[in-house]
mmCIF file of C-alpha atoms in Angstrom:
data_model
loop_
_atom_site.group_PDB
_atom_site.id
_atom_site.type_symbol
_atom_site.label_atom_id
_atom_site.label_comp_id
_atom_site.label_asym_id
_atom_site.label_seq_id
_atom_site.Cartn_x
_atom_site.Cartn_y
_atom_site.Cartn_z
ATOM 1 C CA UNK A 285 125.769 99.393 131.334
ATOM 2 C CA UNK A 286 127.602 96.513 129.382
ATOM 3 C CA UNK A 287 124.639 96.740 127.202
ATOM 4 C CA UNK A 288 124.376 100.432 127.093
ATOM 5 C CA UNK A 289 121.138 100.547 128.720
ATOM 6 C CA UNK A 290 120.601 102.864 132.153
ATOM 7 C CA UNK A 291 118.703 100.215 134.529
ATOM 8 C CA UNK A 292 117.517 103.535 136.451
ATOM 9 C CA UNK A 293 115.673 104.872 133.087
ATOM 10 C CA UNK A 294 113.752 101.321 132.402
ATOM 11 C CA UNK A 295 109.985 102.613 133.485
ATOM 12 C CA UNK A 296 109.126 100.006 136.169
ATOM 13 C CA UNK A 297 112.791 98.967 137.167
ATOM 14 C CA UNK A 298 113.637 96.209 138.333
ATOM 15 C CA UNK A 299 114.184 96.457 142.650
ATOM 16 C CA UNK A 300 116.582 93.626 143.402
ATOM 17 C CA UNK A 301 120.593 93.075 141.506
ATOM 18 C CA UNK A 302 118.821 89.790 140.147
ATOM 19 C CA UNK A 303 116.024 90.825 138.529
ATOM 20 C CA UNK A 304 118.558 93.716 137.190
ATOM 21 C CA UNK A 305 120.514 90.813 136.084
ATOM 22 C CA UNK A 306 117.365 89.201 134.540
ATOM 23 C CA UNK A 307 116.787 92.497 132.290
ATOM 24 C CA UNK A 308 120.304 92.801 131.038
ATOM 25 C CA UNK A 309 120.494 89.271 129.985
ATOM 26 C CA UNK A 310 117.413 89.953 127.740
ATOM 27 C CA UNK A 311 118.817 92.933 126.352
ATOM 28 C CA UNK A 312 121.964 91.743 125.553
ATOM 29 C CA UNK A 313 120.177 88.232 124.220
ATOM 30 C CA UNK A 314 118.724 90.557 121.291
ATOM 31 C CA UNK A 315 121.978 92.223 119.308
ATOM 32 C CA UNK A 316 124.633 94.296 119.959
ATOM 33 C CA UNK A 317 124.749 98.308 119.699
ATOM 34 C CA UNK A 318 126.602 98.337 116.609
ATOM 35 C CA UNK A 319 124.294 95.074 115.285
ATOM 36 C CA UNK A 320 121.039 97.012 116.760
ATOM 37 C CA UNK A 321 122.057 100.278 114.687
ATOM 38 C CA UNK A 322 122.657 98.481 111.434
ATOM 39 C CA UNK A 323 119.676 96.674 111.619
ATOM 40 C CA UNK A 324 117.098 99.650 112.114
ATOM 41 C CA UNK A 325 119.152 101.644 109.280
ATOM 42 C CA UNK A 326 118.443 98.701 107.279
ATOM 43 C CA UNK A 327 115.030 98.169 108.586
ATOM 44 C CA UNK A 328 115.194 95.118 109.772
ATOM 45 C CA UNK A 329 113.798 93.721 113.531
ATOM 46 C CA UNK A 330 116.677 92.434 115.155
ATOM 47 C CA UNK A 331 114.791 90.115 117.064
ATOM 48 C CA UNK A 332 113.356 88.224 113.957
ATOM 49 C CA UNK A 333 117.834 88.139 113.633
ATOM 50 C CA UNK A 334 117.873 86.288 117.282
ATOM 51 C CA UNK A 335 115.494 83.985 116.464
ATOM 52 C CA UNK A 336 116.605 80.535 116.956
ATOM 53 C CA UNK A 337 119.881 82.284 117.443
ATOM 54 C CA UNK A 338 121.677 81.309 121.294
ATOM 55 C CA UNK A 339 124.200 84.062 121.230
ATOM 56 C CA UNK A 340 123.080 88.116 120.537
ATOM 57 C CA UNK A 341 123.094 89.076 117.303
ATOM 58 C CA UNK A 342 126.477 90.734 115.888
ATOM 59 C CA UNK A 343 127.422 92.851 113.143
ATOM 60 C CA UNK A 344 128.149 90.119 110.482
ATOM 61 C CA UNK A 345 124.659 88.358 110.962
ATOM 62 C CA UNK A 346 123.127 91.784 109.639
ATOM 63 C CA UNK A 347 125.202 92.174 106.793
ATOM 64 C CA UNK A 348 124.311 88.549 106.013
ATOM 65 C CA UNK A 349 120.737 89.495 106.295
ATOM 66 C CA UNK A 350 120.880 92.874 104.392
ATOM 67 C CA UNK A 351 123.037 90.554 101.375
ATOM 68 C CA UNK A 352 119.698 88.008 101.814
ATOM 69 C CA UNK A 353 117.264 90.867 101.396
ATOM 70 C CA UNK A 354 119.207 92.342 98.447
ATOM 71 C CA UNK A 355 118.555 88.359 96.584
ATOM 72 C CA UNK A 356 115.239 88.008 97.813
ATOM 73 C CA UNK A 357 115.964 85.049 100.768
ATOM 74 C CA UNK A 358 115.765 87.541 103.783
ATOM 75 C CA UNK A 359 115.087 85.403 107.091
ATOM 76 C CA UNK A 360 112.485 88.371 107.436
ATOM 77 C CA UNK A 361 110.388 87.308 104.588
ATOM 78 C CA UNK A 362 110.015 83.648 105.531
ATOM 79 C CA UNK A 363 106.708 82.170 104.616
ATOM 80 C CA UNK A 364 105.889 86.099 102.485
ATOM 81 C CA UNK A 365 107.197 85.190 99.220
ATOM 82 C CA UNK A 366 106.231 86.846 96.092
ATOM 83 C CA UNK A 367 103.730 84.758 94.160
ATOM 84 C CA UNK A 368 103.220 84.682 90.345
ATOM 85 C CA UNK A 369 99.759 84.158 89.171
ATOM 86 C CA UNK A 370 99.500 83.970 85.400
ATOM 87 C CA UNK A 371 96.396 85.885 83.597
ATOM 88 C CA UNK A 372 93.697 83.874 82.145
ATOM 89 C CA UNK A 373 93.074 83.907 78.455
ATOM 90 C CA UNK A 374 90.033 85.993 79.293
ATOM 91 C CA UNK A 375 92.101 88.456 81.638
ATOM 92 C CA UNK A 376 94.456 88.807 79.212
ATOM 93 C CA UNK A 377 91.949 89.518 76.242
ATOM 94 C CA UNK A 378 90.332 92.333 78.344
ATOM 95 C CA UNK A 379 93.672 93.306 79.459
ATOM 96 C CA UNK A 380 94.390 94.285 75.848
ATOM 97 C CA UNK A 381 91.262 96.096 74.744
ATOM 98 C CA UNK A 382 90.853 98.059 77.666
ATOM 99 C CA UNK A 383 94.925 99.566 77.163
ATOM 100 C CA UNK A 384 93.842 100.192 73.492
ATOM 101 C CA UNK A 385 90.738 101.864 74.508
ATOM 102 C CA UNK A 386 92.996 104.004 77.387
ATOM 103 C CA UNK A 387 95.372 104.681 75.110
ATOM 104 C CA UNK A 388 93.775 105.504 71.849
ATOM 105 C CA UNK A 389 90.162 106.645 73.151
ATOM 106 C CA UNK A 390 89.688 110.490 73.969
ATOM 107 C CA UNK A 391 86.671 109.640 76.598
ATOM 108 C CA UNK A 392 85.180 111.530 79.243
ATOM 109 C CA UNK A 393 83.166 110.514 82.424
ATOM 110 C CA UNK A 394 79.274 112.134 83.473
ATOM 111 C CA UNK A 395 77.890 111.647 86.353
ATOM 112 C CA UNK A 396 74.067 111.653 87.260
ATOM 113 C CA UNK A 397 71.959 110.510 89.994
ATOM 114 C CA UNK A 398 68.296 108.983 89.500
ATOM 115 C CA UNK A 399 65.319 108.759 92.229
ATOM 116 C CA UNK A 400 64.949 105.025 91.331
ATOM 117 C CA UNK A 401 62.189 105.335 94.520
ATOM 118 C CA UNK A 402 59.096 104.702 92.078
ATOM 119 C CA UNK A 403 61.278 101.987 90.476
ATOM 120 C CA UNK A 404 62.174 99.981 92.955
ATOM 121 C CA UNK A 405 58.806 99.664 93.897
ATOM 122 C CA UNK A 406 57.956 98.567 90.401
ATOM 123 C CA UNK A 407 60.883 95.771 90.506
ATOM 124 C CA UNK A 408 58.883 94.804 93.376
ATOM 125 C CA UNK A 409 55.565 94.380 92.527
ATOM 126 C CA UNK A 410 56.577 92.582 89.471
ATOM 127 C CA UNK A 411 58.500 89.733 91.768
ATOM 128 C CA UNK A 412 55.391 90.011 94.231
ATOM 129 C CA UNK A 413 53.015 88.953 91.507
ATOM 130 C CA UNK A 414 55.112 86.363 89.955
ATOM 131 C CA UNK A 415 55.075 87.371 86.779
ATOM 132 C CA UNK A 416 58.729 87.201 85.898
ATOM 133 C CA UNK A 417 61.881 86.997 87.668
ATOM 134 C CA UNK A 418 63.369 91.187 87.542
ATOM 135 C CA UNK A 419 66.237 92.821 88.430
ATOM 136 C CA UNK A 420 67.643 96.318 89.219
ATOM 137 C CA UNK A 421 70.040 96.065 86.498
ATOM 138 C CA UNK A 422 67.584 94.878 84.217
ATOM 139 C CA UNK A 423 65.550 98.029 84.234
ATOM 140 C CA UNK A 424 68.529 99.890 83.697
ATOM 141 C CA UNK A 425 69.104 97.896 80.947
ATOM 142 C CA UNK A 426 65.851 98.823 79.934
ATOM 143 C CA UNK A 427 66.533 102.312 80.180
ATOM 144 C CA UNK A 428 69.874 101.984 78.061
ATOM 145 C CA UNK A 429 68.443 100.156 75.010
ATOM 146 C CA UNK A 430 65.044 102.902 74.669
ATOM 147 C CA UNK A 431 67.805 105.666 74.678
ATOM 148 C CA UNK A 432 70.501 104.503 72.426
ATOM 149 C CA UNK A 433 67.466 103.841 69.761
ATOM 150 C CA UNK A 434 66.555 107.289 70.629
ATOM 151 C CA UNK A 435 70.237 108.615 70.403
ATOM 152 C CA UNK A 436 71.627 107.009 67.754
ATOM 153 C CA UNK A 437 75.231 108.499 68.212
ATOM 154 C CA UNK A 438 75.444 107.095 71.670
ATOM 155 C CA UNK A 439 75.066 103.656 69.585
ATOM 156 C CA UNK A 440 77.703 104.283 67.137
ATOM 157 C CA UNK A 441 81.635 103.312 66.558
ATOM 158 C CA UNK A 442 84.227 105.355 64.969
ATOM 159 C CA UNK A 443 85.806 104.041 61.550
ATOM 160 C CA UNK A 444 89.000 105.974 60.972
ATOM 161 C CA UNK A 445 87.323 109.968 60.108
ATOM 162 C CA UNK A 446 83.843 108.551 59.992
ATOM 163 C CA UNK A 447 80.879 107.797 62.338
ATOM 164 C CA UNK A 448 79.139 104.480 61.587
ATOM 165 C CA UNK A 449 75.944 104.640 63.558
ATOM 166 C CA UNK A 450 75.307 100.975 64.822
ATOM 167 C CA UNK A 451 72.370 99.526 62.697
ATOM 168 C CA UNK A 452 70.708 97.008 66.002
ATOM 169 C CA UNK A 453 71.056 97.981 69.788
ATOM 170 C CA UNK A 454 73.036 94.831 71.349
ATOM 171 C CA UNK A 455 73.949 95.720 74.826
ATOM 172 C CA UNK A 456 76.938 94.025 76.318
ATOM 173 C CA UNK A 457 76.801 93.051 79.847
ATOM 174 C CA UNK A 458 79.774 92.655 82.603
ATOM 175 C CA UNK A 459 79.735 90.078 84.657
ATOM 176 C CA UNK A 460 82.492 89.132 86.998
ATOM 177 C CA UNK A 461 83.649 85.173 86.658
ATOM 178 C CA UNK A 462 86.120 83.302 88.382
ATOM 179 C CA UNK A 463 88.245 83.279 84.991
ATOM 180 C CA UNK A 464 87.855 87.433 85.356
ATOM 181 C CA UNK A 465 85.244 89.891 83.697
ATOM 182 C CA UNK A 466 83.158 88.570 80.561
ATOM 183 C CA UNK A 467 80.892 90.569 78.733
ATOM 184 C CA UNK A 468 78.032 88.654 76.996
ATOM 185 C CA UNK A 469 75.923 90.504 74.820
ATOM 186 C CA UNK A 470 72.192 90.803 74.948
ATOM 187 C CA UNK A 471 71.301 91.265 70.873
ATOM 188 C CA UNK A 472 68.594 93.707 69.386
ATOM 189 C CA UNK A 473 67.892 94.591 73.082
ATOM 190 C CA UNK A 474 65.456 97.300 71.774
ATOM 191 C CA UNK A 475 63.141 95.042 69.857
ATOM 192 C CA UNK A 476 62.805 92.470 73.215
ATOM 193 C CA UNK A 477 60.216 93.477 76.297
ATOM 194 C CA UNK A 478 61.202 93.205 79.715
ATOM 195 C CA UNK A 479 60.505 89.676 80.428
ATOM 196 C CA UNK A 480 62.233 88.571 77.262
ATOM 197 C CA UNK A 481 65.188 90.531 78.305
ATOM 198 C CA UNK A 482 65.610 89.541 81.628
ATOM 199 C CA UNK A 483 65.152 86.288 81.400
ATOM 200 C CA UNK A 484 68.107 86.078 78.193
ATOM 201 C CA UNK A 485 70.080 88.698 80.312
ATOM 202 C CA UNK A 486 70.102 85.849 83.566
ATOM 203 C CA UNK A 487 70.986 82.935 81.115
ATOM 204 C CA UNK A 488 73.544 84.611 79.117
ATOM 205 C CA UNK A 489 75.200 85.672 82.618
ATOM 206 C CA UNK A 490 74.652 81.805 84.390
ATOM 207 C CA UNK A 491 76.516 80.509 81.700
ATOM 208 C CA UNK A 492 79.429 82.820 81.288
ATOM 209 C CA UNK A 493 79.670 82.004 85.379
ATOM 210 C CA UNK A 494 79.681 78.173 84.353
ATOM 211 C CA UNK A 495 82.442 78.933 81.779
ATOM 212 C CA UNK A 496 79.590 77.724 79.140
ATOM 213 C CA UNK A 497 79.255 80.936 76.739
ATOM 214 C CA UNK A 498 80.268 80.816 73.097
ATOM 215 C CA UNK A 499 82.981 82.912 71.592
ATOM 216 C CA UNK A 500 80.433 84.435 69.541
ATOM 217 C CA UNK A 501 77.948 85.516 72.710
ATOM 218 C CA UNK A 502 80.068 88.072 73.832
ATOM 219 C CA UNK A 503 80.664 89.589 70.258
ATOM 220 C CA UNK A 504 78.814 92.503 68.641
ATOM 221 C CA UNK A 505 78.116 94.493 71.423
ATOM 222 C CA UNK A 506 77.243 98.300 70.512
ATOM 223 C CA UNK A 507 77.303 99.473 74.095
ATOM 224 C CA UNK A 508 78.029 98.110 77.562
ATOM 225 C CA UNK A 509 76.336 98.311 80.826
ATOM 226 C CA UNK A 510 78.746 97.429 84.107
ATOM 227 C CA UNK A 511 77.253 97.203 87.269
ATOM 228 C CA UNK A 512 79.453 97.368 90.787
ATOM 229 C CA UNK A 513 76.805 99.479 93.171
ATOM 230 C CA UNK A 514 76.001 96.046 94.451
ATOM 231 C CA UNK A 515 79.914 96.348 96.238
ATOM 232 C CA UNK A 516 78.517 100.035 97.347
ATOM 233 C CA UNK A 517 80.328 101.699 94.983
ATOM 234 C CA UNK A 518 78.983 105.458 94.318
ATOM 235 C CA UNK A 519 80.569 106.479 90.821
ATOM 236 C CA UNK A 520 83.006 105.156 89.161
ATOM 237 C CA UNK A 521 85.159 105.740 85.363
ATOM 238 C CA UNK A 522 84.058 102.853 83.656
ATOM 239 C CA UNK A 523 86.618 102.238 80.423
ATOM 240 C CA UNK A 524 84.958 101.991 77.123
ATOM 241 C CA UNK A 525 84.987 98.732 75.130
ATOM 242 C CA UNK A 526 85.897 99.452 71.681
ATOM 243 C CA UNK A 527 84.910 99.713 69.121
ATOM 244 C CA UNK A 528 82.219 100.932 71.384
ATOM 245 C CA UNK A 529 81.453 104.649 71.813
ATOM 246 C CA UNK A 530 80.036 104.669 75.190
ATOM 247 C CA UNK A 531 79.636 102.785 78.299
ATOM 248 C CA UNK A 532 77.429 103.026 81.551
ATOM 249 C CA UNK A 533 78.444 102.634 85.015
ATOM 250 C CA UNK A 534 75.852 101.615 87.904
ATOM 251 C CA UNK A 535 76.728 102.658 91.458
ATOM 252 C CA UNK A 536 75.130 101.951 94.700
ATOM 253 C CA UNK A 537 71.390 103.329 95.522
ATOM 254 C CA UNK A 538 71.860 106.144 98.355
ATOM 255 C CA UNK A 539 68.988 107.142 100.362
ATOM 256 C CA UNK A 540 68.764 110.735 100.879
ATOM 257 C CA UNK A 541 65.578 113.157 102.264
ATOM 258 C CA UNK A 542 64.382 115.723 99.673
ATOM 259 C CA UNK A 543 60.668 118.164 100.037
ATOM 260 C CA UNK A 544 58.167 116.497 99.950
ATOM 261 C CA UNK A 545 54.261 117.474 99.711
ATOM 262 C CA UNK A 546 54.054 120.587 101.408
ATOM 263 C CA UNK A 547 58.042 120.891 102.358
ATOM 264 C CA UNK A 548 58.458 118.144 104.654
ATOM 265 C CA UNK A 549 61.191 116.416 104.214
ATOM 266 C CA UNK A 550 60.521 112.602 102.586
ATOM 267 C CA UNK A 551 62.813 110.190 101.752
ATOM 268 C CA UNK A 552 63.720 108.740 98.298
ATOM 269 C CA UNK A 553 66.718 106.316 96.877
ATOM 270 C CA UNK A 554 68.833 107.447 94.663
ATOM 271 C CA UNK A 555 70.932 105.743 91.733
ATOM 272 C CA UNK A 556 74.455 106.315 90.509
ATOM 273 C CA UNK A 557 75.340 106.491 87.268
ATOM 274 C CA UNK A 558 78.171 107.210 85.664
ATOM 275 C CA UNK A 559 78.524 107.475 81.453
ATOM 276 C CA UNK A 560 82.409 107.392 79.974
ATOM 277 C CA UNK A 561 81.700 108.292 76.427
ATOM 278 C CA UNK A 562 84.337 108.670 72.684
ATOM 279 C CA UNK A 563 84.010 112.801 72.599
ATOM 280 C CA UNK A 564 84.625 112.270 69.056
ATOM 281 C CA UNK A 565 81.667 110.166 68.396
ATOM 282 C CA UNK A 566 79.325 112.925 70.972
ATOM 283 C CA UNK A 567 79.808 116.251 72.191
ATOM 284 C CA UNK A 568 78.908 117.384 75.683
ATOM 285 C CA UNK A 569 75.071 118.068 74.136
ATOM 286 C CA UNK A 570 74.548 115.496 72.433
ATOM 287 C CA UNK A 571 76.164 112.604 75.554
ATOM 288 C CA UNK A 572 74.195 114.699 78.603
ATOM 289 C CA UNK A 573 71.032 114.239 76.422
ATOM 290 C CA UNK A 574 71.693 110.010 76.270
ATOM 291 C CA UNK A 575 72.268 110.166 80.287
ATOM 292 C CA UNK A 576 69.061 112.195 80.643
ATOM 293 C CA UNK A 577 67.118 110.532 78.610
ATOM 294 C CA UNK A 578 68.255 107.201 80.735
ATOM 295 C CA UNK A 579 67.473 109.164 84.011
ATOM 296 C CA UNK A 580 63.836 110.193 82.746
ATOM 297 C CA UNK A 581 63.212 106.612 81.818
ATOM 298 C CA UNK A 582 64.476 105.077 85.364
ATOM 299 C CA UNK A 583 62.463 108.189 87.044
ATOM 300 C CA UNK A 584 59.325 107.029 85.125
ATOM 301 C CA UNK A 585 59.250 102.849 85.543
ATOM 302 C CA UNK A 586 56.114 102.354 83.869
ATOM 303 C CA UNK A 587 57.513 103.501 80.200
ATOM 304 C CA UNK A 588 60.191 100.686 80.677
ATOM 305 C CA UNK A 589 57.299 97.727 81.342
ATOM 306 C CA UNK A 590 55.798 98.849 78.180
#
């Protein structure tokens, strides 16, 4: 009672005056009433209070706490302190262009899926007959550079009330560093074939990894290809990179069971891609042709080895 706590409602009570005794001292070891009410109205555990502490906590140890909490030295937060980690130059580079292109950018976000089925098995049987080293990313690659020369809006920035369409294809690639997200750029990517893109597309992202790319390597770019499906990521709004136009977004491959010869069900992988695109620079025509036109490409491998 002293501690305003019925023994007879503690669940599993206590059956002799000493263990009794044994449960009140505990109880009364923690705060008192008036200490235990300020502290939950403050939200703070008033046994963290009585820790270290050989007398229960009273009302003046949690007004010195909640006077702590208010500067930032609570005894609660020992050992959690906030932590300051400055951007690097890189972080705070992108950290600029991408709040232009936010803020300045009227973009919009498609979203497509691909049966990348009959091109994964290419990807393969290029690596099985050791021909060149190949990646997933570097077909869509692929895909991007045959369909911005095809679309040459999609490869195109805007200049104040005019369209310049972008005389080369250079594709810019993200890659994730340790010094945060570079984006080397893989020039005339239209004019190179597959090997000679994927193997420049692996250097250029070993070295920005290695913190050995030049200034000048990551400049240029006329569109940019990010890839996170590798996280399994489905779709995403990937944020355009100006004075780009457009940018492409690769999610995760999904397996799903469509009709197959004769109706029965078979199963294929799917890719996810999402396009963020300047509506100024397309329309809604002229940016769902670009994504098709990728889509066709990644549906029909043996146009990209070519």
């Amino acid at each position: 009672a002293e501690a305003g706590v019925d023994i007879a409602s503690i669940p599993g009570r206590p059956g002799s005056p000493r263990e009794a005794e044994d449960v009140l001292r505990h109880v009364r070891r923690d705060a008192t009433p008036l200490a235990s009410r300020m502290a939950h109205a403050a939200g703070i555990d008033p046994a963290v209070l009585a820790e270290g502490v050989a007398r229960r906590v009273r009302k003046e140890d949690v007004e010195a706490a909640i006077e702590a909490a208010s500067s930032g030295n609570s005894a609660t937060t020992r050992g959690r302190e906030d932590r300051r980690i400055p951007f690097t130059t890189v972080q705070k580079i992108t950290g600029r262009r991408l709040t232009e292109s936010s803020t300045t950018i009227p973009s919009v976000t498609a979203f497509i899926s691909a049966d990348a089925t009959s091109l994964l098995e290419a990807r393969d049987q290029i690596r099985a007959a050791g021909a060149f080293r190949v990646s997933l990313n570097d077909l869509v690659v692929r895909a991007c550079a045959k369909s911005l020369a095809a679309h040459p809006r999609a490869n195109s920035s805007v200049d104040g009330d005019a369209l310049i369409l972008r005389g080369g294809v250079s594709i810019g690639i993200a890659v994730a560093t340790e010094s945060g997200l570079q984006v080397p750029v893989l020039r005339d990517a239209d004019r190179l074939n597959l090997e000679e893109q994927a193997r420049l597309s692996r250097d250029l992202a070993e070295r920005a990894r290695s913190r050995r790319l030049r200034p000048e390597e990551s400049e240029g770019g006329t569109f940019t290809v990010s890839n996170i499906g590798m996280y399994g990521i489905t779709a995403f709004t990937p944020i355009i990179n100006p004075p780009q136009t457009g940018i492409l977004g690769v999610g995760a491959l999904e397996d799903r069971y469509v009709p197959g010869p004769g109706g029965a069900p078979a199963a294929r992988k799917f890719l996810h891609l999402s396009y963020t695109f300047d509506h100024r620079a397309l329309d809604g025509a002229e940016s769902s042709a670009f994504l098709v036109s990728v889509k066709e490409l990644l549906e029909r491998p043996l146009l990209l080895v070519l």
